[in-house]
PDB file of C-alpha atoms in Angstrom:
ATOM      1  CA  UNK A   1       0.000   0.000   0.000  1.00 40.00           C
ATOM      2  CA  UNK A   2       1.417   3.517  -0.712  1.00 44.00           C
ATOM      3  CA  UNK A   3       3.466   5.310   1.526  1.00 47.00           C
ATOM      4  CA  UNK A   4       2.526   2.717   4.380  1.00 50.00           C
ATOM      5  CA  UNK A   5       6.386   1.585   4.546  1.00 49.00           C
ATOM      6  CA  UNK A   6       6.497   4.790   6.784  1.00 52.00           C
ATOM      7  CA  UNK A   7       3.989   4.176   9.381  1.00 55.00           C
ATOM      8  CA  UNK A   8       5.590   3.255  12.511  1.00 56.00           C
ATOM      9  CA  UNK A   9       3.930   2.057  15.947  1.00 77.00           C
ATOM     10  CA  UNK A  10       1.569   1.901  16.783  1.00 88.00           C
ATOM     11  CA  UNK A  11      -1.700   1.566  13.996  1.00 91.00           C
ATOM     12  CA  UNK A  12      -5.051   1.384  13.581  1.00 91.00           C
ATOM     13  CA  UNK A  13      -6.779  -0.526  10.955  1.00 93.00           C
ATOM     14  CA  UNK A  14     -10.372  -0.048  10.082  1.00 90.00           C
ATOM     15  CA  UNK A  15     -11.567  -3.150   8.850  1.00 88.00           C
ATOM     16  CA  UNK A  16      -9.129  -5.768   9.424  1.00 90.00           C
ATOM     17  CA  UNK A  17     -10.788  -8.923   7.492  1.00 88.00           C
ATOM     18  CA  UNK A  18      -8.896 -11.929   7.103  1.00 90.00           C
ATOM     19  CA  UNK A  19      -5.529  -9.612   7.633  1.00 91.00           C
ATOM     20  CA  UNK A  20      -4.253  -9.395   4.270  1.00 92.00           C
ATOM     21  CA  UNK A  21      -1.970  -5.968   4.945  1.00 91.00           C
ATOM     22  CA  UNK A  22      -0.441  -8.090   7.841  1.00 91.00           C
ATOM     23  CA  UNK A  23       2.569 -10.037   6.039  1.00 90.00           C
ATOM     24  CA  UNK A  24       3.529  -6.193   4.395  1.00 90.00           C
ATOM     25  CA  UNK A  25       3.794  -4.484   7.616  1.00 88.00           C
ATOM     26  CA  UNK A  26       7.140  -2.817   8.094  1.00 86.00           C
ATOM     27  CA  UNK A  27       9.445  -3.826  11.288  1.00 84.00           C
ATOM     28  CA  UNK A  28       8.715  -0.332  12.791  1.00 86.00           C
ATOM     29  CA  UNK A  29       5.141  -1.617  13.148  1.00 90.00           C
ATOM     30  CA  UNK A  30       5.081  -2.431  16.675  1.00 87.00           C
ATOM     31  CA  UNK A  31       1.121  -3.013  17.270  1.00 92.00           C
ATOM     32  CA  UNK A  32      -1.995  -3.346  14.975  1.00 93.00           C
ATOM     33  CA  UNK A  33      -5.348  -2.504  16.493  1.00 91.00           C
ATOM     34  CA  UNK A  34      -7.798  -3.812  14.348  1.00 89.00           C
ATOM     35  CA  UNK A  35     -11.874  -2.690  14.141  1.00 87.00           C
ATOM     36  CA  UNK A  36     -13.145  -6.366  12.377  1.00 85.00           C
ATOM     37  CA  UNK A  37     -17.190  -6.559  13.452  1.00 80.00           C
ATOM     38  CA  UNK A  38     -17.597  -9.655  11.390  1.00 81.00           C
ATOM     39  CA  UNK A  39     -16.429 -12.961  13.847  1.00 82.00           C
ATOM     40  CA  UNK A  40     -16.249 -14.926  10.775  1.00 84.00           C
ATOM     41  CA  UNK A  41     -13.382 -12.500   8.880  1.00 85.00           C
ATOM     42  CA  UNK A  42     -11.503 -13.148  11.881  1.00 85.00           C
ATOM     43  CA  UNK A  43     -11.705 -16.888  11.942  1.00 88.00           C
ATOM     44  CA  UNK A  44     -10.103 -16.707   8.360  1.00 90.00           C
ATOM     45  CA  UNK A  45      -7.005 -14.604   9.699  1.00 90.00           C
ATOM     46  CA  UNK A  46      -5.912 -17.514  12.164  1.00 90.00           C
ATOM     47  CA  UNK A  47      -3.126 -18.223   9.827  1.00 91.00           C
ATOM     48  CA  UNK A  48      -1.481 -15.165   8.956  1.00 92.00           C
ATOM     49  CA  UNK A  49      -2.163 -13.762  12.720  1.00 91.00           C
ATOM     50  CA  UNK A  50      -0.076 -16.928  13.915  1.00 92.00           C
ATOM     51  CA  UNK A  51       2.317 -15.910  11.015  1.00 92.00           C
ATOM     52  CA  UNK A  52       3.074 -12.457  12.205  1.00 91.00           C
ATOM     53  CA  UNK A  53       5.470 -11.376  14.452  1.00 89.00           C
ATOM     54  CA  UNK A  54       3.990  -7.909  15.215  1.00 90.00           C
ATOM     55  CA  UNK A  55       0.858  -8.114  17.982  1.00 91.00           C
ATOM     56  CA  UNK A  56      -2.316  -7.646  16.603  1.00 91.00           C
ATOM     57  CA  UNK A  57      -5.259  -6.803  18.942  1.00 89.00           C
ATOM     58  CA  UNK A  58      -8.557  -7.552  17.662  1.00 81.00           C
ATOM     59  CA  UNK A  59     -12.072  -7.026  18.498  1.00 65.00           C
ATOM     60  CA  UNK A  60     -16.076  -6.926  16.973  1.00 56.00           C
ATOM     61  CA  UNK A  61     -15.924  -3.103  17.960  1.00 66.00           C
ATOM     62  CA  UNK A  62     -17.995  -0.519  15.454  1.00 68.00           C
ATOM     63  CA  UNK A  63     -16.110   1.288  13.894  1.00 71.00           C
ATOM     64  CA  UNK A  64     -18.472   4.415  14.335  1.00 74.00           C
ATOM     65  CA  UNK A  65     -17.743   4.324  18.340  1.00 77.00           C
ATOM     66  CA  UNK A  66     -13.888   3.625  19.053  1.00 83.00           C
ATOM     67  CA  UNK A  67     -12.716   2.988  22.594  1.00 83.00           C
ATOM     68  CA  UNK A  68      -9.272   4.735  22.101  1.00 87.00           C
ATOM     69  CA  UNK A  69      -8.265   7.910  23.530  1.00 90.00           C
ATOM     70  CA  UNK A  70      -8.004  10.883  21.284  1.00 92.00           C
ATOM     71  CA  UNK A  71      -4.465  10.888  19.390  1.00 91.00           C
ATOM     72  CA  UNK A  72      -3.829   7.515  20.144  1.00 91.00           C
ATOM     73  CA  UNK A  73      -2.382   5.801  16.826  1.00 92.00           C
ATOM     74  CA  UNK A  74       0.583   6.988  14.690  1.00 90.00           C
ATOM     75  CA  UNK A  75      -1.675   5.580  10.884  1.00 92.00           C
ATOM     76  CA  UNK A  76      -4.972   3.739  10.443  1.00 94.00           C
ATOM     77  CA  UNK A  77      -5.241   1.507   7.530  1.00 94.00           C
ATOM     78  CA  UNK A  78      -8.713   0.873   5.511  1.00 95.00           C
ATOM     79  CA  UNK A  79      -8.559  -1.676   2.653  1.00 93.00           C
ATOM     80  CA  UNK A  80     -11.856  -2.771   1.199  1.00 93.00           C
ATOM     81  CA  UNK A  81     -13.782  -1.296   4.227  1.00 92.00           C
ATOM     82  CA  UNK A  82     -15.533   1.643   3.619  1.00 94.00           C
ATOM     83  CA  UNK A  83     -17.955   0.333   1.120  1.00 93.00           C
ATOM     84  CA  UNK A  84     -19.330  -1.680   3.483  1.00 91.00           C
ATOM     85  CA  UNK A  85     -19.630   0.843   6.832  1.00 91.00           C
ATOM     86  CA  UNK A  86     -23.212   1.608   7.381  1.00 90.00           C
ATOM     87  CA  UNK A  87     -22.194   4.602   8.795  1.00 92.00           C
ATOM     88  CA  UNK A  88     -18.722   5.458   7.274  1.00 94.00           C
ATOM     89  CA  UNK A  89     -19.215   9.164   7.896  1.00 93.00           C
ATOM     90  CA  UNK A  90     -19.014   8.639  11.835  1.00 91.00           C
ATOM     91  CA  UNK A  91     -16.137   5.756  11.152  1.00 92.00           C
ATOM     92  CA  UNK A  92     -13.980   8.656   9.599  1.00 94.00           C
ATOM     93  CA  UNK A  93     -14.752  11.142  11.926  1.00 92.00           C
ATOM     94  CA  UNK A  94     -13.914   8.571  14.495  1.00 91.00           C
ATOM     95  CA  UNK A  95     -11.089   7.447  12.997  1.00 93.00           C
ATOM     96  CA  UNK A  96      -9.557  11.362  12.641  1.00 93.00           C
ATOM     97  CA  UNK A  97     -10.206  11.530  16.661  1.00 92.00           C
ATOM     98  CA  UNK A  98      -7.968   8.450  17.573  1.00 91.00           C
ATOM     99  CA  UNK A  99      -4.803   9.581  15.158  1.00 93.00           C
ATOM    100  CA  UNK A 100      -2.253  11.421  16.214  1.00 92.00           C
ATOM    101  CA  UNK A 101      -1.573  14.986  14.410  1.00 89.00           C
ATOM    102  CA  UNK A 102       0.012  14.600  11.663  1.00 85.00           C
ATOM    103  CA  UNK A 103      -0.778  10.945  10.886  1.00 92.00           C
ATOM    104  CA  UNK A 104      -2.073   9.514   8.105  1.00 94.00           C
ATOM    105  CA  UNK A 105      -4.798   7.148   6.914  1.00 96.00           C
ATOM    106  CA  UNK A 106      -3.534   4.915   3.919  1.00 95.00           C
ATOM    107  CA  UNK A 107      -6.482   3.688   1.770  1.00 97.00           C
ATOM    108  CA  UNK A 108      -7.078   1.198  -0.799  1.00 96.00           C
ATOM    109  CA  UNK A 109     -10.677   0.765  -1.961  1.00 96.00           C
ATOM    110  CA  UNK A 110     -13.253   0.215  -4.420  1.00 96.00           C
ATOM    111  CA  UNK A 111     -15.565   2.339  -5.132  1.00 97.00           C
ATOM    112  CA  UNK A 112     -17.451   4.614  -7.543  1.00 97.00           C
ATOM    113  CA  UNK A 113     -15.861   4.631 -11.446  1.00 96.00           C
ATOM    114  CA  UNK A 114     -14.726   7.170 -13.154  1.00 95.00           C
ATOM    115  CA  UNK A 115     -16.737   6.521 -15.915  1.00 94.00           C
ATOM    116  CA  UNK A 116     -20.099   8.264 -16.161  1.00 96.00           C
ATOM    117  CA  UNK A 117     -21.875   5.333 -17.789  1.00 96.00           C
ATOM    118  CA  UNK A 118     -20.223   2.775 -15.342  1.00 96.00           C
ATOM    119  CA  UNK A 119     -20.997   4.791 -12.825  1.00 96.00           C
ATOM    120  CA  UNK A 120     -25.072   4.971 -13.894  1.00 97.00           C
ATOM    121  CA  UNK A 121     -24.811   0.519 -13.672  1.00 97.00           C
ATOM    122  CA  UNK A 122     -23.355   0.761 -10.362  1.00 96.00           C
ATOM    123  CA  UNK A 123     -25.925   3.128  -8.877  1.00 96.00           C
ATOM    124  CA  UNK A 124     -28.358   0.456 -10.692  1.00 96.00           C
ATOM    125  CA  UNK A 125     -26.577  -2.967  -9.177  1.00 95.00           C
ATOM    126  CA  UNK A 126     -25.893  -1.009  -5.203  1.00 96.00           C
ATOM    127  CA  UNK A 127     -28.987  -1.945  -4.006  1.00 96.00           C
ATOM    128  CA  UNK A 128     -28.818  -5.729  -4.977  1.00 96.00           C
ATOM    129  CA  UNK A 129     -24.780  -5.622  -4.325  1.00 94.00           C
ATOM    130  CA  UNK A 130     -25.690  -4.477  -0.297  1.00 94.00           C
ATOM    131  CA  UNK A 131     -27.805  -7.633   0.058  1.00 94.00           C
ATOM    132  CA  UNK A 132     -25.711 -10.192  -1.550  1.00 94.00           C
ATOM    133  CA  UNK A 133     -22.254  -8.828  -0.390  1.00 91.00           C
ATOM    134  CA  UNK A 134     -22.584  -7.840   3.244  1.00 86.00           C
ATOM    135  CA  UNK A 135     -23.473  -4.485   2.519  1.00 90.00           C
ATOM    136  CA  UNK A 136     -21.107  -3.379  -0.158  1.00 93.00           C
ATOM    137  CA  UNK A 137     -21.477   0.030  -1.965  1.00 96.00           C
ATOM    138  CA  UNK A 138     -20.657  -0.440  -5.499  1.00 96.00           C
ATOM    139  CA  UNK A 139     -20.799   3.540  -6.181  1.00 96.00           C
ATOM    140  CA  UNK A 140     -19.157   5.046  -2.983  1.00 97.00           C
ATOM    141  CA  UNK A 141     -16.932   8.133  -4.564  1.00 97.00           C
ATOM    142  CA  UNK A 142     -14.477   7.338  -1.863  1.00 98.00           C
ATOM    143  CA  UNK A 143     -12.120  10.945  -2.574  1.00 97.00           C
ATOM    144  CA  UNK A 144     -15.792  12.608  -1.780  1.00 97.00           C
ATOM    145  CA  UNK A 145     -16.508  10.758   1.466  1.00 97.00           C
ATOM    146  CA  UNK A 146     -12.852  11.196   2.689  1.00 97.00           C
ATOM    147  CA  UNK A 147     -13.407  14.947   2.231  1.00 96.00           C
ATOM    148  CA  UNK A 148     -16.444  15.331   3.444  1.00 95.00           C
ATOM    149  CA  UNK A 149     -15.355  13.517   6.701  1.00 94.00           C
ATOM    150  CA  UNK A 150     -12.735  16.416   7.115  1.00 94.00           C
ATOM    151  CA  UNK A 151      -9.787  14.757   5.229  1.00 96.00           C
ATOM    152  CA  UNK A 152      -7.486  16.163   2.775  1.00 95.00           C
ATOM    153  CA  UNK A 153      -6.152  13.815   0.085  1.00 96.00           C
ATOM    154  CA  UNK A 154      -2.239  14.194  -0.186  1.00 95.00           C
ATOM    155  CA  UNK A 155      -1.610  11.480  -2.762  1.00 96.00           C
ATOM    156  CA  UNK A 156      -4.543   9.458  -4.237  1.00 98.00           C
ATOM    157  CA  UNK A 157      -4.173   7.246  -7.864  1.00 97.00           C
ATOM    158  CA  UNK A 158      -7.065   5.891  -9.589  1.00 97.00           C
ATOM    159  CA  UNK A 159      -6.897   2.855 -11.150  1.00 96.00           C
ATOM    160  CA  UNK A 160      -9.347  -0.158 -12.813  1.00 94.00           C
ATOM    161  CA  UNK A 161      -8.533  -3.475 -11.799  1.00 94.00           C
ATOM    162  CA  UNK A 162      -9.040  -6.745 -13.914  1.00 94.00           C
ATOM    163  CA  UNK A 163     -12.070  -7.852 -14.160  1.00 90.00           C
ATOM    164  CA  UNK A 164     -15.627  -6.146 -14.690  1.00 89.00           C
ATOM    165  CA  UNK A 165     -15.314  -2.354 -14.870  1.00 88.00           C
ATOM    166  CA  UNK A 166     -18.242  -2.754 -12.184  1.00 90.00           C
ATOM    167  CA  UNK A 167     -16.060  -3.683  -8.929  1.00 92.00           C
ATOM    168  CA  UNK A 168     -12.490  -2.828  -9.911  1.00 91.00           C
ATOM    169  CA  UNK A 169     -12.441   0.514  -9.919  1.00 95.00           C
ATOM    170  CA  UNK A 170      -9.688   1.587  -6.839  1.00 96.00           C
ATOM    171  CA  UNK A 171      -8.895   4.252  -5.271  1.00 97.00           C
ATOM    172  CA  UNK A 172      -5.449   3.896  -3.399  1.00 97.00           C
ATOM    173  CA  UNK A 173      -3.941   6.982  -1.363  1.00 97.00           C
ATOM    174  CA  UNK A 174      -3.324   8.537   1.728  1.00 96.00           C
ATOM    175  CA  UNK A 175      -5.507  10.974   3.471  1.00 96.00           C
ATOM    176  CA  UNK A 176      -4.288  13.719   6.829  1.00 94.00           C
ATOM    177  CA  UNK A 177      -6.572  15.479   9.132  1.00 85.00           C
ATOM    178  CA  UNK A 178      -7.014  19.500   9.296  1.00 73.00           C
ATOM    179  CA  UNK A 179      -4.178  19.336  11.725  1.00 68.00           C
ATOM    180  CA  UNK A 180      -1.924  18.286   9.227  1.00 54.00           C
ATOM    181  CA  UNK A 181      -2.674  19.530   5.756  1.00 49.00           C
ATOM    182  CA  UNK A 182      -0.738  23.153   4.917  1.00 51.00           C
ATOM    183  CA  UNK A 183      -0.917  23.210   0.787  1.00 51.00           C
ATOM    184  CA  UNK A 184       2.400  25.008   1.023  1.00 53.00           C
ATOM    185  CA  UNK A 185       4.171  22.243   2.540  1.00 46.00           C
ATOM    186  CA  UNK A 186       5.173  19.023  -0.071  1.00 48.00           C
ATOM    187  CA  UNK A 187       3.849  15.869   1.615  1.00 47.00           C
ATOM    188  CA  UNK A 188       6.349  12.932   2.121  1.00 44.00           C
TER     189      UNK A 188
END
């Protein structure tokens, strides 16, 4: 994931799954608390949590209502997750409160294509998608909800996977709060 060779100790991920971002943690890594509210992801990340050398704490918390103190992580991760957060405008503003000024959140979703007519079948298929895929938003513009939730976008690429035009279309970057963005200042 971009730029997430830089995040040191400790992080947050939003989202955690079957832990797929686990085996490309860097060593500075030192802790991974992970929001996963689906028991069954985390059944399917036995093996690469027994794999990993860095401590991973995980829990069925919502990720709209975060038990951490304020300023408490150094990055949060989100990989595949926001499509699916019924209310991913309280996640974000949740997940601003618990990072630490000046960190990041590093970000690789699907979401909403770039292409109008695309776009137009995925506002079509959403409905249908949410029922048979846990609640996944096919047409979430994911720059758009990131902003919206108070984030500026320092470094964002847009790219179609493989595959149907439908569910491919990514959005990989990395978002800082208020606290952090100055325009005048290159990000690193």
């Amino acid at each position: 994931m971009t730029g997430v060779q830089t995040c040191a100790l400790p992080i947050f991920e939003l989202g955690f799954g079957s832990g797929p971002n686990l085996p490309h943690l860097p060593s500075a890594v030192t802790g991974v608390w992970a929001v996963e509210p689906s028991a069954g992801a985390l059944r399917l990340a036995d093996d690469r949590l027994a794999a990993t050398t860095v401590p991973v704490f995980t829990g069925p918390l919502d990720g709209a209502r975060l038990p951490f103190p304020d300023g408490r992580f150094d990055a949060a991760l989100s990989t595949m997750t926001l499509c699916t957060i019924p209310d991913v405008a309280g996640a974000l503003a949740e997940v601003r409160r618990v990072l630490k000024p000046g960190a990041a959140l590093h970000f690789a979703e699907h979401g909403r294509a770039e292409r109008e007519s695309t776009a137009r079948w995925q506002q079509r298929l959403t409905p249908v998608q949410r029922r048979v895929a846990g609640g996944c938003h096919l047409d979430r513009a994911i720059d758009r909800i990131l902003v919206a939730a108070g984030f500026h976008i320092v470094e964002l690429r847009r790219f179609r996977l493989d595959g149907p035009a439908l569910f491919g279309s990514m959005y990989l970057g990395r978002a800082v709060g208020p606290d952090r963005y100055d325009p005048e200042v290159p990000e690193g």
